[in-house]
XYZ file of C-alpha atoms in Angstrom:
45
model
C 105.418 130.108 48.498
C 107.342 130.508 51.727
C 104.680 132.780 53.229
C 102.011 130.212 52.468
C 103.877 127.389 54.242
C 104.439 129.622 57.265
C 100.714 130.326 57.373
C 99.964 126.603 57.209
C 102.390 125.933 60.057
C 100.723 128.675 62.094
C 97.274 127.209 61.446
C 98.477 123.738 62.446
C 99.944 125.110 65.676
C 96.675 126.867 66.489
C 94.755 123.648 65.906
C 97.180 121.681 68.090
C 96.827 124.224 70.897
C 93.042 124.113 70.627
C 93.118 120.321 70.784
C 95.361 120.378 73.861
C 93.082 122.895 75.603
C 90.047 120.763 74.718
C 91.682 117.621 76.122
C 92.728 119.464 79.292
C 89.166 120.671 79.753
C 87.768 117.175 79.279
C 90.287 115.647 81.674
C 89.681 118.254 84.383
C 85.905 117.899 84.076
C 86.215 114.108 84.274
C 88.387 114.407 87.394
C 86.003 116.824 89.087
C 83.069 114.526 88.256
C 84.979 111.570 89.723
C 85.804 113.483 92.916
C 82.176 114.554 93.217
C 81.061 110.910 93.014
C 83.514 109.956 95.775
C 82.325 112.873 97.908
C 78.691 111.833 97.471
C 79.383 108.201 98.370
C 81.352 109.249 101.459
C 78.498 111.450 102.658
C 75.965 108.665 102.199
C 78.098 106.120 104.086
């Protein structure tokens, strides 16, 4: 029984890490998109 709970904890940790990496990727892509928009508007001005 103990082995099973340890496996579940491991799986949960893996999922949490994947979620954090996914959120980081989304945030960084949103920031780069935002900076690109600013750069474009500055060039046009």
